[in-house]
Amino acid sequence: MSHRPDMQEEVVVVTGAGGMGEAIARRIGTGRRLLLADYSDHALQRAVQALDESGYAVTGVVTDVSDRASVDRLAKAAADAGRLVAVVHTAGVSAATATLEQVLAVDLVGTAHVIDAFEEVAAPGLVLVCIASMAGHYAQLTGQQERELATTPAGELRDLPVVQALADPMQAYILAKRANQVRVQAAALAWNLRGARVNTVSPGVISTAMAKAEAASASGSHMLGMLDACGIGRMGSTGELAEAVAFLVGPGSRYVTGTDLLVDGGQAAWIRHHMPVP
Ligand SMILES: NC(=O)c1ccc[n+]([C@@H]2O[C@H](COP(=O)([O-])OP(=O)(O)OC[C@H]3O[C@@H](n4cnc5c(N)ncnc54)[C@H](O)[C@@H]3O)[C@@H](O)[C@H]2O)c1
């Protein structure tokens, strides 16, 4: 069936057509126009077909979040499609499978692009949720380094001394995810002035292709061991993560902005207060 344009129709954007992206699209996309964005045409077509077969009004938009012009095109398409009410940014790469440069381009700079590009089209009521990571809670940065990560223009982030000093993809991932958290804190002012909100969700280990690749990597057994040690004894499901996102894009969180919601089964709390010190 063809879609009739309707400027009163609510529009939701989800970047990343992976495990979290599809679950979030299913949770918050009902009765709305969904724009699903990914740089992988294959991942996009698979998720669009699955959502379409389930009755969602979904359009795939090939987008590379590491390219600001590409994100600008997505933001414009969303604003032109109706009343943009939610953007959930899940597109990302993992330290287990990406290079240091890819982690910086996608997880650090790409997230900054999404915050900046959608601020420009934000109308009252828009909510942006960026998926960061529990890893961001482990970053050991000075206040000055955090302020620089929070406010330096996206195109200059790679030039910061703290970024130049990174030695491997895991260090880059931890820094990028902390940067996501502090960038939404700093962005909350501009979004508030537009009547819009911006937050991060920091997942622990959520059962997606990314988590399974990490579980199979060199640090996988350590990661799974921590899930047992902290008492939760399992990965989180994509549905549980989608519930947290649904709260942040819904009416029950209208006073929540510029903050992070940790969804990790208690892992970060265990690491902070109970992990044996070597
Ligand atoms: N799964 C976990 O346990 C976990 C834990 C903490 C944080 N996260 C974060 O959650 C987010 C979603 O992860 P997931 O588990 O759904 O992973 P996933 O691999 O299932 O999906 C990620 C998607 O992002 C897309 N992508 C990668 N680079 C892109 C780019 N430049 N432009 C557009 N799309 C791009 C990929 O093609 C993929 O479809 C990521 O930011 C990840 O770092 C995941």
Short mmCIF file of C-alpha atoms and ligand atoms in Angstrom, two decimals:
data_model
loop_
_atom_site.label_atom_id
_atom_site.label_comp_id
_atom_site.label_asym_id
_atom_site.label_seq_id
_atom_site.Cartn_x
_atom_site.Cartn_y
_atom_site.Cartn_z
CA MET A 1 0.00 0.00 0.00
CA SER A 2 1.30 3.51 -0.76
CA HIS A 3 1.90 5.89 2.12
CA ARG A 4 -0.08 9.16 2.10
CA PRO A 5 2.05 12.10 3.39
CA ASP A 6 0.39 13.64 6.47
CA MET A 7 2.18 16.49 8.25
CA GLN A 8 0.30 15.71 11.48
CA GLU A 9 1.62 12.14 11.48
CA GLU A 10 4.17 11.42 14.21
CA VAL A 11 7.60 10.52 12.87
CA VAL A 12 10.20 8.44 14.69
CA VAL A 13 13.80 8.01 13.55
CA VAL A 14 15.90 5.06 14.65
CA THR A 15 19.55 4.97 13.54
CA GLY A 16 21.10 1.50 13.49
CA ALA A 17 19.11 -1.42 12.11
CA GLY A 18 20.79 -3.95 14.40
CA GLY A 19 19.53 -5.76 17.47
CA MET A 20 18.66 -2.74 19.55
CA GLY A 21 17.49 -0.59 16.66
CA GLU A 22 14.89 -3.10 15.52
CA ALA A 23 13.62 -3.78 19.06
CA ILE A 24 13.30 -0.06 19.78
CA ALA A 25 11.56 0.53 16.45
CA ARG A 26 9.02 -2.17 17.36
CA ARG A 27 8.50 -0.76 20.87
CA ILE A 28 7.96 2.91 19.94
CA GLY A 29 7.04 2.77 16.25
CA THR A 30 3.43 1.60 16.38
CA GLY A 31 1.01 4.00 14.66
CA ARG A 32 3.85 6.28 13.62
CA ARG A 33 5.98 6.79 10.51
CA LEU A 34 9.31 5.09 11.14
CA LEU A 35 12.53 6.11 9.43
CA LEU A 36 15.17 3.46 9.99
CA ALA A 37 18.75 4.45 9.13
CA ASP A 38 21.89 2.34 8.71
CA TYR A 39 24.98 2.47 6.53
CA SER A 40 24.63 -1.20 5.69
CA ASP A 41 22.08 -1.63 2.92
CA HIS A 42 21.88 -5.32 3.82
CA ALA A 43 21.11 -4.70 7.53
CA LEU A 44 18.62 -2.01 6.57
CA GLN A 45 16.71 -4.12 4.05
CA ARG A 46 16.47 -7.05 6.48
CA ALA A 47 15.06 -4.90 9.31
CA VAL A 48 12.76 -2.87 7.04
CA GLN A 49 11.30 -6.08 5.59
CA ALA A 50 10.77 -7.60 9.05
CA LEU A 51 9.07 -4.43 10.36
CA ASP A 52 7.01 -4.01 7.20
CA GLU A 53 5.78 -7.61 7.46
CA SER A 54 4.75 -6.87 11.07
CA GLY A 55 2.59 -3.93 9.93
CA TYR A 56 4.88 -0.97 10.67
CA ALA A 57 4.93 2.08 8.34
CA VAL A 58 8.68 1.99 7.81
CA THR A 59 11.10 3.56 5.36
CA GLY A 60 14.79 2.70 5.17
CA VAL A 61 17.23 5.60 4.70
CA VAL A 62 20.84 4.64 3.95
CA THR A 63 22.86 6.87 6.28
CA ASP A 64 26.46 6.93 7.44
CA VAL A 65 26.49 8.68 10.81
CA SER A 66 30.23 9.39 10.49
CA ASP A 67 29.37 11.73 7.57
CA ARG A 68 27.65 14.94 8.72
CA ALA A 69 26.08 15.59 5.30
CA SER A 70 24.51 12.13 5.37
CA VAL A 71 23.02 12.78 8.84
CA ASP A 72 21.77 16.19 7.67
CA ARG A 73 19.90 14.45 4.82
CA LEU A 74 18.32 12.04 7.31
CA ALA A 75 17.27 14.91 9.62
CA LYS A 76 15.72 16.79 6.69
CA ALA A 77 13.88 13.70 5.47
CA ALA A 78 12.50 13.19 8.99
CA ALA A 79 11.40 16.81 9.40
CA ASP A 80 9.73 16.72 5.95
CA ALA A 81 7.86 13.46 6.68
CA GLY A 82 5.57 14.82 9.43
CA ARG A 83 5.82 15.79 13.11
CA LEU A 84 9.19 14.51 14.34
CA VAL A 85 8.67 13.29 17.94
CA ALA A 86 11.55 10.91 18.68
CA VAL A 87 15.05 10.09 17.46
CA VAL A 88 16.85 7.09 18.89
CA HIS A 89 20.49 6.76 17.89
CA THR A 90 21.68 3.15 18.15
CA ALA A 91 24.09 3.03 15.17
CA GLY A 92 27.49 2.13 16.52
CA VAL A 93 30.47 -0.16 16.34
CA SER A 94 32.14 -2.32 18.97
CA ALA A 95 35.72 -2.30 20.22
CA ALA A 96 35.78 -6.08 19.68
CA THR A 97 35.32 -5.83 15.91
CA ALA A 98 36.25 -2.25 14.85
CA THR A 99 39.52 -0.35 14.56
CA LEU A 100 40.39 2.60 16.79
CA GLU A 101 39.70 4.96 13.88
CA GLN A 102 36.28 3.36 13.19
CA VAL A 103 35.31 3.68 16.86
CA LEU A 104 36.22 7.38 16.78
CA ALA A 105 34.47 8.02 13.46
CA VAL A 106 31.21 6.28 14.40
CA ASP A 107 30.84 6.18 18.19
CA LEU A 108 32.50 9.52 19.01
CA VAL A 109 32.07 11.82 16.01
CA GLY A 110 28.96 10.11 14.58
CA THR A 111 27.02 10.60 17.80
CA ALA A 112 28.07 14.26 17.88
CA HIS A 113 26.73 14.59 14.31
CA VAL A 114 23.36 13.13 15.33
CA ILE A 115 23.04 15.49 18.32
CA ASP A 116 23.98 18.52 16.16
CA ALA A 117 21.97 17.69 13.04
CA PHE A 118 18.74 16.90 14.88
CA GLU A 119 19.08 19.97 17.13
CA GLU A 120 18.77 22.04 13.96
CA VAL A 121 15.35 20.51 13.14
CA ALA A 122 14.16 20.10 16.77
CA ALA A 123 10.65 21.41 17.38
CA PRO A 124 8.94 21.44 20.80
CA GLY A 125 8.31 17.91 22.03
CA LEU A 126 11.18 16.20 20.19
CA VAL A 127 13.17 13.73 22.27
CA LEU A 128 16.60 12.35 21.29
CA VAL A 129 18.02 9.30 23.01
CA CYS A 130 21.60 8.27 22.19
CA ILE A 131 22.72 4.78 23.11
CA ALA A 132 26.03 5.14 24.96
CA SER A 133 27.37 2.28 27.10
CA MET A 134 28.09 1.17 30.63
CA ALA A 135 31.72 1.41 29.44
CA GLY A 136 31.40 5.20 29.56
CA HIS A 137 31.02 4.91 33.34
CA TYR A 138 34.55 3.46 33.57
CA ALA A 139 36.28 6.40 31.85
CA GLN A 140 38.87 8.10 33.99
CA LEU A 141 39.00 11.63 32.66
CA THR A 142 39.65 14.99 34.26
CA GLY A 143 36.89 17.61 34.48
CA GLN A 144 38.71 19.63 31.81
CA GLN A 145 38.91 16.63 29.44
CA GLU A 146 35.18 15.95 29.92
CA ARG A 147 34.32 19.60 29.23
CA GLU A 148 36.35 19.46 26.01
CA LEU A 149 34.66 16.24 24.90
CA ALA A 150 31.27 17.77 25.73
CA THR A 151 31.64 21.03 23.84
CA THR A 152 34.35 20.78 21.14
CA PRO A 153 32.84 21.00 17.64
CA ALA A 154 32.36 17.53 16.13
CA GLY A 155 34.91 18.15 13.37
CA GLU A 156 37.64 18.98 15.91
CA LEU A 157 37.08 16.15 18.41
CA ARG A 158 39.82 13.97 16.90
CA ASP A 159 42.37 16.75 17.49
CA LEU A 160 41.90 16.83 21.26
CA PRO A 161 45.03 15.65 23.15
CA VAL A 162 42.98 13.09 25.10
CA VAL A 163 41.79 11.57 21.80
CA GLN A 164 45.25 11.75 20.18
CA ALA A 165 46.65 9.78 23.15
CA LEU A 166 44.35 6.76 22.66
CA ALA A 167 46.21 3.52 22.03
CA ASP A 168 43.61 0.87 21.16
CA PRO A 169 39.95 0.41 20.16
CA MET A 170 38.80 -0.39 23.72
CA GLN A 171 40.29 2.84 25.10
CA ALA A 172 38.63 4.68 22.22
CA TYR A 173 35.27 2.98 22.90
CA ILE A 174 35.33 3.88 26.61
CA LEU A 175 36.21 7.49 25.81
CA ALA A 176 33.63 7.75 23.01
CA LYS A 177 30.84 6.44 25.21
CA ARG A 178 31.76 8.84 28.05
CA ALA A 179 31.80 11.61 25.45
CA ASN A 180 28.26 10.62 24.39
CA GLN A 181 27.10 10.96 28.02
CA VAL A 182 28.71 14.35 28.64
CA ARG A 183 27.75 15.70 25.22
CA VAL A 184 24.04 15.20 25.89
CA GLN A 185 24.53 16.93 29.25
CA ALA A 186 26.02 19.95 27.48
CA ALA A 187 23.42 19.83 24.67
CA ALA A 188 20.48 19.88 27.09
CA LEU A 189 20.53 23.69 27.27
CA ALA A 190 20.11 24.20 23.52
CA TRP A 191 17.49 21.44 23.37
CA ASN A 192 15.61 22.91 26.37
CA LEU A 193 15.49 26.28 24.61
CA ARG A 194 13.74 24.52 21.73
CA GLY A 195 11.31 22.71 24.06
CA ALA A 196 13.10 19.43 23.28
CA ARG A 197 14.98 16.84 25.34
CA VAL A 198 18.17 14.83 24.94
CA ASN A 199 19.46 11.90 27.04
CA THR A 200 21.67 8.84 26.83
CA VAL A 201 20.89 5.24 27.74
CA SER A 202 23.93 3.20 28.80
CA PRO A 203 23.39 -0.53 28.28
CA GLY A 204 25.41 -3.20 30.03
CA VAL A 205 25.44 -6.44 28.03
CA ILE A 206 22.35 -6.72 25.82
CA SER A 207 21.84 -9.84 23.73
CA THR A 208 22.51 -8.65 20.16
CA ALA A 209 24.97 -9.56 17.41
CA MET A 210 27.37 -7.00 18.90
CA ALA A 211 27.27 -8.59 22.38
CA LYS A 212 27.65 -12.07 20.89
CA ALA A 213 30.77 -10.93 18.96
CA GLU A 214 32.18 -9.51 22.18
CA ALA A 215 31.38 -12.70 24.08
CA ALA A 216 33.39 -14.63 21.46
CA SER A 217 36.36 -12.22 21.68
CA ALA A 218 39.45 -12.44 23.93
CA SER A 219 37.72 -10.53 26.76
CA GLY A 220 34.44 -12.46 26.36
CA SER A 221 34.77 -14.82 29.31
CA HIS A 222 35.68 -11.91 31.61
CA MET A 223 32.56 -10.03 30.42
CA LEU A 224 30.29 -13.03 31.00
CA GLY A 225 31.96 -13.76 34.37
CA MET A 226 31.06 -10.27 35.57
CA LEU A 227 27.39 -10.90 34.78
CA ASP A 228 27.49 -13.86 37.18
CA ALA A 229 29.56 -12.04 39.80
CA CYS A 230 27.19 -9.05 39.98
CA GLY A 231 24.27 -11.40 40.67
CA ILE A 232 22.13 -10.78 37.58
CA GLY A 233 23.48 -13.93 35.90
CA ARG A 234 22.37 -13.13 32.34
CA MET A 235 22.52 -10.67 29.48
CA GLY A 236 19.72 -8.14 29.15
CA SER A 237 17.18 -8.59 26.36
CA THR A 238 16.64 -6.08 23.59
CA GLY A 239 13.06 -5.74 24.86
CA GLU A 240 14.29 -4.62 28.30
CA LEU A 241 16.52 -2.02 26.70
CA ALA A 242 13.64 -0.83 24.51
CA GLU A 243 11.47 -0.32 27.63
CA ALA A 244 14.05 2.11 29.06
CA VAL A 245 14.13 4.01 25.77
CA ALA A 246 10.31 4.08 25.65
CA PHE A 247 10.29 5.73 29.09
CA LEU A 248 12.72 8.41 27.94
CA VAL A 249 10.78 9.23 24.75
CA GLY A 250 7.42 9.06 26.52
CA PRO A 251 5.37 11.57 28.55
CA GLY A 252 6.47 10.12 31.91
CA SER A 253 9.96 11.61 31.54
CA ARG A 254 9.15 15.20 30.51
CA TYR A 255 11.37 16.53 33.33
CA VAL A 256 14.28 14.25 32.43
CA THR A 257 16.91 15.75 30.16
CA GLY A 258 20.69 16.01 29.93
CA THR A 259 21.22 12.78 31.81
CA ASP A 260 22.08 9.10 31.47
CA LEU A 261 19.99 6.03 32.28
CA LEU A 262 22.17 3.02 33.11
CA VAL A 263 20.54 -0.29 32.10
CA ASP A 264 23.10 -2.90 33.09
CA GLY A 265 21.60 -5.34 35.61
CA GLY A 266 23.75 -3.84 38.37
CA GLN A 267 27.11 -4.52 36.73
CA ALA A 268 28.60 -1.02 37.06
CA ALA A 269 27.50 -0.85 40.70
CA TRP A 270 29.19 -4.21 41.39
CA ILE A 271 32.40 -3.06 39.70
CA ARG A 272 32.43 0.12 41.77
CA HIS A 273 31.68 -1.36 45.17
CA HIS A 274 32.32 -5.12 45.14
CA MET A 275 34.82 -6.12 42.46
CA PRO A 276 37.89 -7.62 44.15
CA VAL A 277 40.85 -5.24 43.89
CA PRO A 278 43.85 -7.12 42.39
N1 LIG B 1 24.79 -4.98 22.66
C1 LIG B 1 25.41 -4.59 23.77
O1 LIG B 1 25.66 -5.36 24.70
C2 LIG B 1 25.81 -3.14 23.93
C3 LIG B 1 26.31 -2.73 25.17
C4 LIG B 1 26.63 -1.41 25.36
C5 LIG B 1 26.45 -0.51 24.33
N2 LIG B 1 25.97 -0.93 23.13
C6 LIG B 1 25.76 0.09 22.10
O2 LIG B 1 24.45 -0.03 21.60
C7 LIG B 1 24.40 0.44 20.23
C8 LIG B 1 23.64 -0.58 19.40
O3 LIG B 1 24.31 -1.80 19.44
P1 LIG B 1 23.66 -3.19 18.96
O4 LIG B 1 23.93 -4.16 20.03
O5 LIG B 1 22.26 -2.99 18.46
O6 LIG B 1 24.65 -3.52 17.73
P2 LIG B 1 24.37 -4.11 16.29
O7 LIG B 1 25.73 -4.44 15.76
O8 LIG B 1 23.34 -5.17 16.34
O9 LIG B 1 23.78 -2.84 15.50
C9 LIG B 1 24.54 -1.70 15.22
C10 LIG B 1 24.12 -1.19 13.86
O10 LIG B 1 24.82 0.05 13.61
C11 LIG B 1 25.13 0.06 12.23
N3 LIG B 1 26.23 1.00 11.97
C12 LIG B 1 27.53 0.84 12.29
N4 LIG B 1 28.22 1.90 11.85
C13 LIG B 1 27.34 2.76 11.26
C14 LIG B 1 27.45 4.02 10.63
N5 LIG B 1 28.65 4.63 10.45
N6 LIG B 1 26.33 4.63 10.17
C15 LIG B 1 25.13 4.01 10.30
N7 LIG B 1 24.97 2.80 10.84
C16 LIG B 1 26.06 2.18 11.34
C17 LIG B 1 25.49 -1.38 11.89
O11 LIG B 1 25.41 -1.64 10.48
C18 LIG B 1 24.48 -2.15 12.70
O12 LIG B 1 23.32 -2.47 11.94
C19 LIG B 1 25.85 0.68 19.84
O13 LIG B 1 26.15 2.06 19.95
C20 LIG B 1 26.64 -0.07 20.88
O14 LIG B 1 27.93 0.48 21.12
C21 LIG B 1 25.66 -2.22 22.90
#
